[in-house]
Short mmCIF file of N, CA and C in Angstrom, two decimals:
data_model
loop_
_atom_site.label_atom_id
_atom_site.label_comp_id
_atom_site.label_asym_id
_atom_site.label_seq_id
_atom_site.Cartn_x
_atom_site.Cartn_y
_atom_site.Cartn_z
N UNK A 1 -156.02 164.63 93.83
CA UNK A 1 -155.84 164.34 92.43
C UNK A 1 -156.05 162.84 92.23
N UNK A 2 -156.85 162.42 91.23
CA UNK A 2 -156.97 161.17 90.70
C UNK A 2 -156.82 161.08 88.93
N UNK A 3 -155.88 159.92 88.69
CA UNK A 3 -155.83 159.53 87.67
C UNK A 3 -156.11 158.04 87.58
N UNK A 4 -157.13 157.93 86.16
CA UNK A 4 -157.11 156.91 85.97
C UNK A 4 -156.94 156.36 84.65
N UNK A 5 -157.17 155.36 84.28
CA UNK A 5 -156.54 155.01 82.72
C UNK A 5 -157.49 153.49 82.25
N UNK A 6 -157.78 153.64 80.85
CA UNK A 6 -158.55 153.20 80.56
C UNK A 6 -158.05 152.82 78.83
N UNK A 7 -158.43 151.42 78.62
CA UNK A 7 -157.70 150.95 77.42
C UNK A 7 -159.18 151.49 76.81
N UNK A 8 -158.49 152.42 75.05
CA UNK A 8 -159.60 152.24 73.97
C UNK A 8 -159.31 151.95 73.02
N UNK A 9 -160.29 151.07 72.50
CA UNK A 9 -159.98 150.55 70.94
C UNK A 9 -160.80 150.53 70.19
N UNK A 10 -160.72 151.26 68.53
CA UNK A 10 -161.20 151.99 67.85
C UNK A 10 -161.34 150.62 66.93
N UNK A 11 -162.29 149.91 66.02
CA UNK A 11 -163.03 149.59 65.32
C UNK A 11 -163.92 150.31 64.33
N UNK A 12 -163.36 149.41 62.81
CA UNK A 12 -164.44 150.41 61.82
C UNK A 12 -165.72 148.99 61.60
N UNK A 13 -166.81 150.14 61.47
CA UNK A 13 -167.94 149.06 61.60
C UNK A 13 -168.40 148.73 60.41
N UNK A 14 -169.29 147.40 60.16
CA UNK A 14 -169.32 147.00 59.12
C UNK A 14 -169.99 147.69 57.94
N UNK A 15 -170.63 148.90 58.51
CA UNK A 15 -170.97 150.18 57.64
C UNK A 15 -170.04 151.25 57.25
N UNK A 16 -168.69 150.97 57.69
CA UNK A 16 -167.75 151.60 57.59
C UNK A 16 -167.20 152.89 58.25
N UNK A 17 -168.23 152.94 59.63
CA UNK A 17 -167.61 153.78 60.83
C UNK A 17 -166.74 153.96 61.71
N UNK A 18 -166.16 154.37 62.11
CA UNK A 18 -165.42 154.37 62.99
C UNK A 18 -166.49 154.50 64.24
N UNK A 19 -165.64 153.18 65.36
CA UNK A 19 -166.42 153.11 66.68
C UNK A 19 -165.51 153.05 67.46
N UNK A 20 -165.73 153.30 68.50
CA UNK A 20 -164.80 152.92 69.92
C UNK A 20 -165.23 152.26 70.64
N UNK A 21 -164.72 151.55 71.51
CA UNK A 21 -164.79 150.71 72.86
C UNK A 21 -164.14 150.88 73.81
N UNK A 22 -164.50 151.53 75.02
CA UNK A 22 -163.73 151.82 76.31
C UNK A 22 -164.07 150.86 76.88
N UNK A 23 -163.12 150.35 77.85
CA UNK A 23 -162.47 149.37 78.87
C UNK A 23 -161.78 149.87 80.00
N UNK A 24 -162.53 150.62 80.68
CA UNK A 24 -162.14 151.37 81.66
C UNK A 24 -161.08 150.41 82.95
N UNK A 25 -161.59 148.73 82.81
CA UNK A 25 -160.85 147.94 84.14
C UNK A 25 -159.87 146.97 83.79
N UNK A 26 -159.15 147.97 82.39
CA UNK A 26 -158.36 146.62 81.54
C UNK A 26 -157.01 146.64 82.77
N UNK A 27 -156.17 146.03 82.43
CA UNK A 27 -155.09 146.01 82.71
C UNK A 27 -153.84 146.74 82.02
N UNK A 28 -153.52 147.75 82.55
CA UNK A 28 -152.23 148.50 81.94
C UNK A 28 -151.53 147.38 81.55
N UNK A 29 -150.50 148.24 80.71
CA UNK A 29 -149.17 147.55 80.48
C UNK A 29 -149.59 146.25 79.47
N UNK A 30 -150.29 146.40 78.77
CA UNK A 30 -150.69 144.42 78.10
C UNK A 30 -149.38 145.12 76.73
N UNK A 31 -149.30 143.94 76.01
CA UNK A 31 -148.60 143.54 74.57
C UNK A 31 -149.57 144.33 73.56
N UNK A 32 -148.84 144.81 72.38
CA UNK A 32 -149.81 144.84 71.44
C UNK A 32 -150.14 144.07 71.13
N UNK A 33 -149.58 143.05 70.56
CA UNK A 33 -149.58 141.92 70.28
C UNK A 33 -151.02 141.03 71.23
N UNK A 34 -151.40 141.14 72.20
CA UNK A 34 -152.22 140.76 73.46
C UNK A 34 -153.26 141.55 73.51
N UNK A 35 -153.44 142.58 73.00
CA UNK A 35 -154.67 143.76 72.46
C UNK A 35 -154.96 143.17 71.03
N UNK A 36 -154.08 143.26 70.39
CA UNK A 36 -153.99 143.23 68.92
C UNK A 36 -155.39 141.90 69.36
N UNK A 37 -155.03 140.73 69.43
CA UNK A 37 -155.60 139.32 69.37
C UNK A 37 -157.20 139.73 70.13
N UNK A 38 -157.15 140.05 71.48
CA UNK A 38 -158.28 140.37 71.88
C UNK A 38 -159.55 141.34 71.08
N UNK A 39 -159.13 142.31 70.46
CA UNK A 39 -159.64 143.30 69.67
C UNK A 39 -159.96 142.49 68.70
N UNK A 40 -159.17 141.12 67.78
CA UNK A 40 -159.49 140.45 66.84
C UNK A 40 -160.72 139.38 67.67
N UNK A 41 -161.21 138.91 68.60
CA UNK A 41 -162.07 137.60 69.11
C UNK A 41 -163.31 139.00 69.42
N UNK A 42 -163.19 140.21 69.67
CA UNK A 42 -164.34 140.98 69.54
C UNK A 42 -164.78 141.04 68.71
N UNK A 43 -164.00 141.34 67.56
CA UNK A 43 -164.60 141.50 66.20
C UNK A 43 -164.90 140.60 65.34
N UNK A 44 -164.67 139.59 65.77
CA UNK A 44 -164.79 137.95 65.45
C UNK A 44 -166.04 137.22 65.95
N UNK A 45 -166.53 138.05 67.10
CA UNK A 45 -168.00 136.97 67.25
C UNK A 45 -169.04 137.92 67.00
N UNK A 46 -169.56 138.78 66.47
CA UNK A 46 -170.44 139.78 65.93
C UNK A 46 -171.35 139.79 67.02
N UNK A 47 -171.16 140.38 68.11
CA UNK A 47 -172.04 140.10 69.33
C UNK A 47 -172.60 141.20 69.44
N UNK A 48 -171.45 142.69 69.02
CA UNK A 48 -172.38 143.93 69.09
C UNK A 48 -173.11 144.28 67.63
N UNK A 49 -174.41 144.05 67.29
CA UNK A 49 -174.83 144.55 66.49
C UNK A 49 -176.20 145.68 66.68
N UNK A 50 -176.19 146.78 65.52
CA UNK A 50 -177.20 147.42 65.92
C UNK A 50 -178.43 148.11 64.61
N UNK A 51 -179.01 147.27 64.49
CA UNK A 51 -179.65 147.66 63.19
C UNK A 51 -179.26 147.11 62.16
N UNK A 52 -178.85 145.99 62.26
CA UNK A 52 -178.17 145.01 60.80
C UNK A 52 -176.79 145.23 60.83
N UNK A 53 -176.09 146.83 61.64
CA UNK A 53 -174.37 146.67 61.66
C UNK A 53 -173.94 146.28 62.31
N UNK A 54 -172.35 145.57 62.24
CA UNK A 54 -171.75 145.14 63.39
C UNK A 54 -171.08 146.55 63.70
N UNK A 55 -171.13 146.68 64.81
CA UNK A 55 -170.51 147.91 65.32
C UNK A 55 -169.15 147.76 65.48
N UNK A 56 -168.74 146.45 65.95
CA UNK A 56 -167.02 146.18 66.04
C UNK A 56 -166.22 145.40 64.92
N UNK A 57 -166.51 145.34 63.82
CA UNK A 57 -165.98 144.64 62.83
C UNK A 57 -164.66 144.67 62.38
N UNK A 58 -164.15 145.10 62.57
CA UNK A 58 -162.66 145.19 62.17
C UNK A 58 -161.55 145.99 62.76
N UNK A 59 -160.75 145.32 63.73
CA UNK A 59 -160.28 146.41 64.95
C UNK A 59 -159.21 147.29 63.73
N UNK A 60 -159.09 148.69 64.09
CA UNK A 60 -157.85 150.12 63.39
C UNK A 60 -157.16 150.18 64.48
N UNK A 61 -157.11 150.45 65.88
CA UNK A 61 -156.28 150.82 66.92
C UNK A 61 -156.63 150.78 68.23
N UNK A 62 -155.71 150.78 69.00
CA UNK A 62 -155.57 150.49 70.50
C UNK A 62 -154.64 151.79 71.37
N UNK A 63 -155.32 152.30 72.52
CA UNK A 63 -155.07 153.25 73.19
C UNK A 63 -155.29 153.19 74.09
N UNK A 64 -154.11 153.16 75.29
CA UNK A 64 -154.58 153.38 76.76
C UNK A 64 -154.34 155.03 77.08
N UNK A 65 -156.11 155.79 77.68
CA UNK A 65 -155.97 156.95 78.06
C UNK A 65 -156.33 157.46 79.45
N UNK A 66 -155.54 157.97 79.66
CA UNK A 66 -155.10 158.76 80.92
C UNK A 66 -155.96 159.98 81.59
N UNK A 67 -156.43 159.96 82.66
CA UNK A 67 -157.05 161.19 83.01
C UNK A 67 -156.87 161.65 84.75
N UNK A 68 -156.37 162.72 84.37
CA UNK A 68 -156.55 162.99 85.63
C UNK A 68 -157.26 163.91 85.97
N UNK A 69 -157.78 163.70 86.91
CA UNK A 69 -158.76 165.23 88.02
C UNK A 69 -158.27 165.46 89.41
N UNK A 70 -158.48 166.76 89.28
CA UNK A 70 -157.94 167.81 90.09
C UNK A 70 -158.83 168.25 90.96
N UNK A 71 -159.14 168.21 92.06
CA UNK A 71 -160.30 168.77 92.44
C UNK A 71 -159.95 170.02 93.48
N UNK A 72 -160.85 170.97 93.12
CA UNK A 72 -160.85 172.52 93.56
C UNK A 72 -161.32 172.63 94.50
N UNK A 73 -162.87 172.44 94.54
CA UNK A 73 -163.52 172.30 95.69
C UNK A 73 -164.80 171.00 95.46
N UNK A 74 -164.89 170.73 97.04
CA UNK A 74 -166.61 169.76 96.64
C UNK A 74 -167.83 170.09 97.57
N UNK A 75 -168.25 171.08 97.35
CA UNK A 75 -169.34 171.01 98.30
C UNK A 75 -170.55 169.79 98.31
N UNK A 76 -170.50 168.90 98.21
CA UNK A 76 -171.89 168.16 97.39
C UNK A 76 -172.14 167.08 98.51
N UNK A 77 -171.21 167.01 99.76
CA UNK A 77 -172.10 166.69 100.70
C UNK A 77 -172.80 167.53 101.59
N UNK A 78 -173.13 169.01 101.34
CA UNK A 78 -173.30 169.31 102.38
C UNK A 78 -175.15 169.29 102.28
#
């Protein structure tokens, strides 16, 4: 069994979408407050754009998610 966990944070874009951003090597455990600010310097330097939108313009929320796998069988070295 492996679990792993991965911060996401949801941004509406300057077309008014909702986007996400996974961060699969964040560090558990941060502040909101410490997301909150980081999520604001993403959306603050318009670095992701795609077709005239900013894709990260205005952070909505922050989520660290969890996954685990189970594994049954693996044949895939043989």
């Amino acid at each position: 069994m492996m679990t792993t966990t991965e911060l996401q944070l949801t941004f509406k874009s300057s077309a008014g979408k909702k986007k996400t951003l996974n961060l699969p090597y964040a560090v558990k455990g941060l502040s909101a407050e410490a997301v909150r600010e980081a999520a604001g310097v993403i959306a603050g330097e318009d670095v992701f754009v795609k077709d005239g939108e900013v894709l990260y313009d205005e952070p909505l929320a922050a989520n660290y998610i969890e996954r685990t796998v189970t594994g049954v069988f693996d044949d895939s070295n043989h």
